[in-house]
Tab-separated table of C-alpha atoms and ligand atoms in Angstrom:
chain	number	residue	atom	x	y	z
A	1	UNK	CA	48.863	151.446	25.013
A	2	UNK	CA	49.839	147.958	25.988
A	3	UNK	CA	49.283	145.248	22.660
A	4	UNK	CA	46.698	142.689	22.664
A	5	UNK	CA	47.815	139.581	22.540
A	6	UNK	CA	45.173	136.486	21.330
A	7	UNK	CA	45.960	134.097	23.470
A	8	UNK	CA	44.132	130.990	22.666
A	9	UNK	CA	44.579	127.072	21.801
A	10	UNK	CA	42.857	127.675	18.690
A	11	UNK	CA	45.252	130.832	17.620
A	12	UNK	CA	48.431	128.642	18.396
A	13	UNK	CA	46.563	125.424	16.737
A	14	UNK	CA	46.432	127.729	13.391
A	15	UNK	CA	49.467	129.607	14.378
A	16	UNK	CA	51.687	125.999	14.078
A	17	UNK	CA	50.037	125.164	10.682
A	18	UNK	CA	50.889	127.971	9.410
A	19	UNK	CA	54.591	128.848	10.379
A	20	UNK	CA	55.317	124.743	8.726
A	21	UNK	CA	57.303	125.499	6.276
A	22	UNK	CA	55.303	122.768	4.169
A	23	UNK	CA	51.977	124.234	4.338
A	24	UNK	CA	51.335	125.407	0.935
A	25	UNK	CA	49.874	128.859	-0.530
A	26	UNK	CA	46.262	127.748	-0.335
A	27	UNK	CA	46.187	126.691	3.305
A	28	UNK	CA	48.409	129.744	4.230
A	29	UNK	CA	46.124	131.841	2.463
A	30	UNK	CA	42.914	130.367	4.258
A	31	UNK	CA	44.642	130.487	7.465
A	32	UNK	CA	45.737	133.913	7.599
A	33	UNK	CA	42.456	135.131	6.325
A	34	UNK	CA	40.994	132.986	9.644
A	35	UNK	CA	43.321	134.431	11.820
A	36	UNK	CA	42.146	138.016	10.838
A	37	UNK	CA	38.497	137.049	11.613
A	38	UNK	CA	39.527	136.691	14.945
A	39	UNK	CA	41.940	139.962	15.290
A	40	UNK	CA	39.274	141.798	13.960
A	41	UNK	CA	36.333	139.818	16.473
A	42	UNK	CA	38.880	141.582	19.078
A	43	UNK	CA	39.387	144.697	17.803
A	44	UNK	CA	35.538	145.621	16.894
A	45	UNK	CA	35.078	144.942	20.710
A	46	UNK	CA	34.458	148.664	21.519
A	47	UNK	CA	32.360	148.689	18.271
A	48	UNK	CA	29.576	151.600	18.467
A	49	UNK	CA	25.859	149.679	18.047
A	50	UNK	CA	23.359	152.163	16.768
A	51	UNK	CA	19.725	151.577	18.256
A	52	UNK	CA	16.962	150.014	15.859
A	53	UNK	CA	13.725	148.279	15.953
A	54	UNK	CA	13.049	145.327	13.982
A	55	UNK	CA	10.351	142.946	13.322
A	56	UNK	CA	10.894	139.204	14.141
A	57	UNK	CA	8.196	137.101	12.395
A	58	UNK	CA	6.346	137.145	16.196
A	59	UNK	CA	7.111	141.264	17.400
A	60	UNK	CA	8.992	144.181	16.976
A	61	UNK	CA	12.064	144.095	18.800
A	62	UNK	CA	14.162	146.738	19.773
A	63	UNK	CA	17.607	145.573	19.591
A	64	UNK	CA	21.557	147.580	18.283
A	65	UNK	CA	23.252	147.151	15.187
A	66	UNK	CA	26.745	148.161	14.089
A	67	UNK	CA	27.447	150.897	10.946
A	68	UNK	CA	30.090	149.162	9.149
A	69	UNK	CA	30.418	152.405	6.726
A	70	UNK	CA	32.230	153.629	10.448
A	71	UNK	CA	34.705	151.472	9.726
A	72	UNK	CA	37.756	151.178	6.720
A	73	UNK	CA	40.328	148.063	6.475
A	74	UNK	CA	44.053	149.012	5.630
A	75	UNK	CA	45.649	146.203	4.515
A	76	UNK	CA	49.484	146.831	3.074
A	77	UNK	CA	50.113	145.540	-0.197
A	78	UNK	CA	50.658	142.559	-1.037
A	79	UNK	CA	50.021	140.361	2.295
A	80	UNK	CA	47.645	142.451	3.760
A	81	UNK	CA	45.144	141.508	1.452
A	82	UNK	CA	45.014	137.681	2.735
A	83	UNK	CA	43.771	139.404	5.701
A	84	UNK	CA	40.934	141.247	3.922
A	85	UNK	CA	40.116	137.470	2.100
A	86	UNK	CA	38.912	136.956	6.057
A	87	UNK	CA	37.979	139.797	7.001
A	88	UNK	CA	34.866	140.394	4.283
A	89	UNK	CA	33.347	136.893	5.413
A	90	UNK	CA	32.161	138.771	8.277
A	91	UNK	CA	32.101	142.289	7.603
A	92	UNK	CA	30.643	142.130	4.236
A	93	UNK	CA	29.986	146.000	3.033
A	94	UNK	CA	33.721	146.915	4.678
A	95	UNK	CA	35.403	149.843	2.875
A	96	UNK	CA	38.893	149.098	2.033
A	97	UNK	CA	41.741	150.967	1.642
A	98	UNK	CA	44.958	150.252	-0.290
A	99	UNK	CA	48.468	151.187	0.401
A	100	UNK	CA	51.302	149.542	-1.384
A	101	UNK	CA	54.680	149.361	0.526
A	102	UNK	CA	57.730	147.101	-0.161
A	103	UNK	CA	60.925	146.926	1.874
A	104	UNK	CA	64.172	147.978	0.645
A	105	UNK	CA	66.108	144.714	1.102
A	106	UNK	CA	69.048	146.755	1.821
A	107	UNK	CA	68.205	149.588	4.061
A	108	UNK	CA	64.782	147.799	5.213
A	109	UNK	CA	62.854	151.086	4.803
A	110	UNK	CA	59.419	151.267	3.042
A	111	UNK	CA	59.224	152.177	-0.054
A	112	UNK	CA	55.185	153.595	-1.028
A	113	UNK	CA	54.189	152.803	-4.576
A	114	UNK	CA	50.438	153.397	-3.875
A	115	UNK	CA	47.825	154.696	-2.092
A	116	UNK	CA	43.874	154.708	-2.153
A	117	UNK	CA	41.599	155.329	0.373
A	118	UNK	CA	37.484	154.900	0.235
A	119	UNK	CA	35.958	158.629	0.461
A	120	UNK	CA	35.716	160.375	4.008
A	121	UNK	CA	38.733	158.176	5.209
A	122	UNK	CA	39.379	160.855	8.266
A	123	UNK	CA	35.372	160.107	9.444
A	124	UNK	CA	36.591	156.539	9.415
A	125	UNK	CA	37.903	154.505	12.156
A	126	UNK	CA	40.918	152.701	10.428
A	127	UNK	CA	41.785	149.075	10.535
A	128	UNK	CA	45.262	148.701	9.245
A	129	UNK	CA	46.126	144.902	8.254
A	130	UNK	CA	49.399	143.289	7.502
A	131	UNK	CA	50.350	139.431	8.790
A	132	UNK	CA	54.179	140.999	9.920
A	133	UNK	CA	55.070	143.927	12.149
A	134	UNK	CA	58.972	143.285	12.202
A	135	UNK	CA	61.288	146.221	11.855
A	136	UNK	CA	57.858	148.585	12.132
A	137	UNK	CA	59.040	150.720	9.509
A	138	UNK	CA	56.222	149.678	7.176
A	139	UNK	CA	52.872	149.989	10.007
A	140	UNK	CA	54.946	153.277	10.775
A	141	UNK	CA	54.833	154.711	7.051
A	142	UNK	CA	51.144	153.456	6.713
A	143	UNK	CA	49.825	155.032	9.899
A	144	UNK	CA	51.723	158.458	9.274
A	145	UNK	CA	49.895	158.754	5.553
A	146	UNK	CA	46.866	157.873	7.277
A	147	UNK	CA	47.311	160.405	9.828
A	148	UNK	CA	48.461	163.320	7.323
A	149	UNK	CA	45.064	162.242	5.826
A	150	UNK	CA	43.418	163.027	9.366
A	151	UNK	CA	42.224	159.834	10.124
A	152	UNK	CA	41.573	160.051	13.755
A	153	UNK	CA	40.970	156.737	15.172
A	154	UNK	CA	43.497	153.981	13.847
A	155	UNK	CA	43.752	150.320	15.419
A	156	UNK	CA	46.822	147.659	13.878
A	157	UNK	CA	45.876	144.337	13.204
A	158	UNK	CA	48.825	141.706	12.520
A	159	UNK	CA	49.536	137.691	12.678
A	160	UNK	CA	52.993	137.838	13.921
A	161	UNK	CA	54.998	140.884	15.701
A	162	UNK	CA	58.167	141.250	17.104
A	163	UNK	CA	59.170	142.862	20.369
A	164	UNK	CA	61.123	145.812	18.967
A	165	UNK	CA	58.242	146.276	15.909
A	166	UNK	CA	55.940	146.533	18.654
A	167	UNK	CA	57.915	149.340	20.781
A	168	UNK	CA	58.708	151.283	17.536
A	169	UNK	CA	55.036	151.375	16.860
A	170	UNK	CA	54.319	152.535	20.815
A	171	UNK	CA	56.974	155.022	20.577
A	172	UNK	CA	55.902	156.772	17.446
A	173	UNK	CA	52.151	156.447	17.488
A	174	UNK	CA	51.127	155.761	21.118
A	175	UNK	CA	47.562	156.168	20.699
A	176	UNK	CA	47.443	153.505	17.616
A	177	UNK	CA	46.157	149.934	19.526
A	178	UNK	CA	48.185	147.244	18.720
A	179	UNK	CA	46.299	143.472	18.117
A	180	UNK	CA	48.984	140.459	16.953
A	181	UNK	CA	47.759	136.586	17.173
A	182	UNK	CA	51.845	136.397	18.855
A	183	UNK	CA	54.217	138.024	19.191
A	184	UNK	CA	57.514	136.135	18.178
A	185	UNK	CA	61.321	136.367	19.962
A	186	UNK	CA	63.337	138.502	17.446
A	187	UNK	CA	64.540	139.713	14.377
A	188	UNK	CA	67.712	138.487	12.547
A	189	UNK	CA	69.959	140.315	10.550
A	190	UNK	CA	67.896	140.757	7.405
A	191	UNK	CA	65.282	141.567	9.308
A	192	UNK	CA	63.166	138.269	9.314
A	193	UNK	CA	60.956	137.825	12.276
A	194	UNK	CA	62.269	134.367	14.165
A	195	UNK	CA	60.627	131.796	14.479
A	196	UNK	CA	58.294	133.784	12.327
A	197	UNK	CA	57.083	132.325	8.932
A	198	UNK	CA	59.290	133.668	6.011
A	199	UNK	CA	58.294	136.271	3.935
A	200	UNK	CA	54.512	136.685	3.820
A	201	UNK	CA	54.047	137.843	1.118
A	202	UNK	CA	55.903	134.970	-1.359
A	203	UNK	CA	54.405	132.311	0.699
A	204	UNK	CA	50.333	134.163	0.017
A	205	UNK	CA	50.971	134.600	-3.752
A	206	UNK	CA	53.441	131.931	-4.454
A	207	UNK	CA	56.268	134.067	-5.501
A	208	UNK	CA	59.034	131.894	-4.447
B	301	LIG	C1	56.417	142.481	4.488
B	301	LIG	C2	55.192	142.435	5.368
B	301	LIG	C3	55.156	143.839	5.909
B	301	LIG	C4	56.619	144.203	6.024
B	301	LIG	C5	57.004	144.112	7.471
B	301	LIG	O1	56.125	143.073	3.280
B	301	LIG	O2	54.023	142.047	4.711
B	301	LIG	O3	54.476	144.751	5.067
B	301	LIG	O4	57.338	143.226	5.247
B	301	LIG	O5	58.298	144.517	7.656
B	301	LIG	P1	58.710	145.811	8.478
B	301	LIG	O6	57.926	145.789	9.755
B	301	LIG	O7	60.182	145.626	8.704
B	301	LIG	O8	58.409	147.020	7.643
B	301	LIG	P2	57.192	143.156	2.076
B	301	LIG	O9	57.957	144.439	2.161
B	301	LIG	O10	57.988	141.894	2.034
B	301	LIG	O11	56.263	143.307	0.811
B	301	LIG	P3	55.249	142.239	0.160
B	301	LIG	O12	54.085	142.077	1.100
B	301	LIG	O13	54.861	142.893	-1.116
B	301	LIG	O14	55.995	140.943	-0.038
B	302	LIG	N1	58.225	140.510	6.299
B	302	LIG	C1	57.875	139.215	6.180
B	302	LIG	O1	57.086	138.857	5.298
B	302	LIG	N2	58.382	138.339	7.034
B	302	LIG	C2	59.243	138.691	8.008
B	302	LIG	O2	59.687	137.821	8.776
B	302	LIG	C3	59.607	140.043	8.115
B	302	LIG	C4	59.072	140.931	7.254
């Protein structure tokens, strides 16, 4: 499945903002959680509606609405949760999910250190959420747990991916669609995604 790609002024408007290196936590916070509004706005596309009837304050009016108990959000521990800050403005009663992952700065593999999914995850279509797909290794780990768990449907949602992040993803999990606001030129040697933004999760909770 080819990646979706938002391409639009207002994604590389928000997109510049946030890569400067001076932009502080708050902004970088807000912004990410914006960014998300709009991966998910693209990813609920194929959204099921569910007919209903209403009453306007003139007639009834037949018209579709959307289950959001269909739905779970993902987001990996820690930055994936600036994501969720975004994602609840819109999707209000969305079930979330919480897997914790950290890199190994050495060998850059994921490490779990938990995992907690809302009840009748594998009924769920699953919205995974982290602002970097670099190496993979972490959207990898994530969507294999969620898949020993039978979740069925699962969708990525990220800021900023890199070309070999994306083709590890495709590789292993073909049928997971990929959505990333851009996707950057490379990786460097410790694994940083260039131009990218630093590390994601320091710059949302102000750890360095
Ligand atoms: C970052 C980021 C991703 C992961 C991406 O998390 O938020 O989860 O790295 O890298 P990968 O594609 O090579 O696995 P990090 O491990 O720094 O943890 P943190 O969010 O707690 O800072
Ligand atoms: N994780 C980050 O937070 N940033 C990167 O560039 C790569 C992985």
């Amino acid at each position: 499945m080819k990646e979706i790609v938002l391409n639009h002024p207002l994604i590389t408007h928000k997109l510049s903002i946030l890569r400067d290196k001076n932009t502080g936590t708050k902004k970088f916070r807000e912004l990410v959680g914006e960014i998300a509004i709009l991966l998910c706005y693209e990813a609920l596309k194929d959204a099921k509606l569910h007919n209903t009837v209403i009453e306007t304050p003139l007639e009834k009016y037949k018209t579709q609405s959307m289950n959001e108990d269909d739905y779970a959000f993902v987001p990996i521990l820690r930055a994936g949760m600036s994501m969720v800050d975004g994602i609840i403005k819109v999707i209000p009663n969305a079930k979330i999910g919480h897997i914790g992952l950290y890199r190994n700065e050495e060998t850059l593999n994921p490490v779990e250190y938990y995992y907690k999914m809302p009840e009748n995850i594998k009924k769920r279509e699953v919205l995974v959420l982290d602002p970097m797909l670099a190496t993979g290794g972490s959207a990898i780990a994530t969507i294999d747990r969620l898949k020993k768990d039978g979740v069925k449907k699962i969708k990525f949602l990220c800021v900023i991916a890199s070309p070999v992040g994306i083709k590890k993803i495709q590789k292993a999990h073909p049928d997971v669609q990929i959505y990333t606001a851009h996707v950057d030129r490379c990786l460097n040697e410790h694994g940083y995604i260039l131009p990218g933004l630093g590390d994601a999760g320091d710059r949302v909770y102000g750890t360095k």
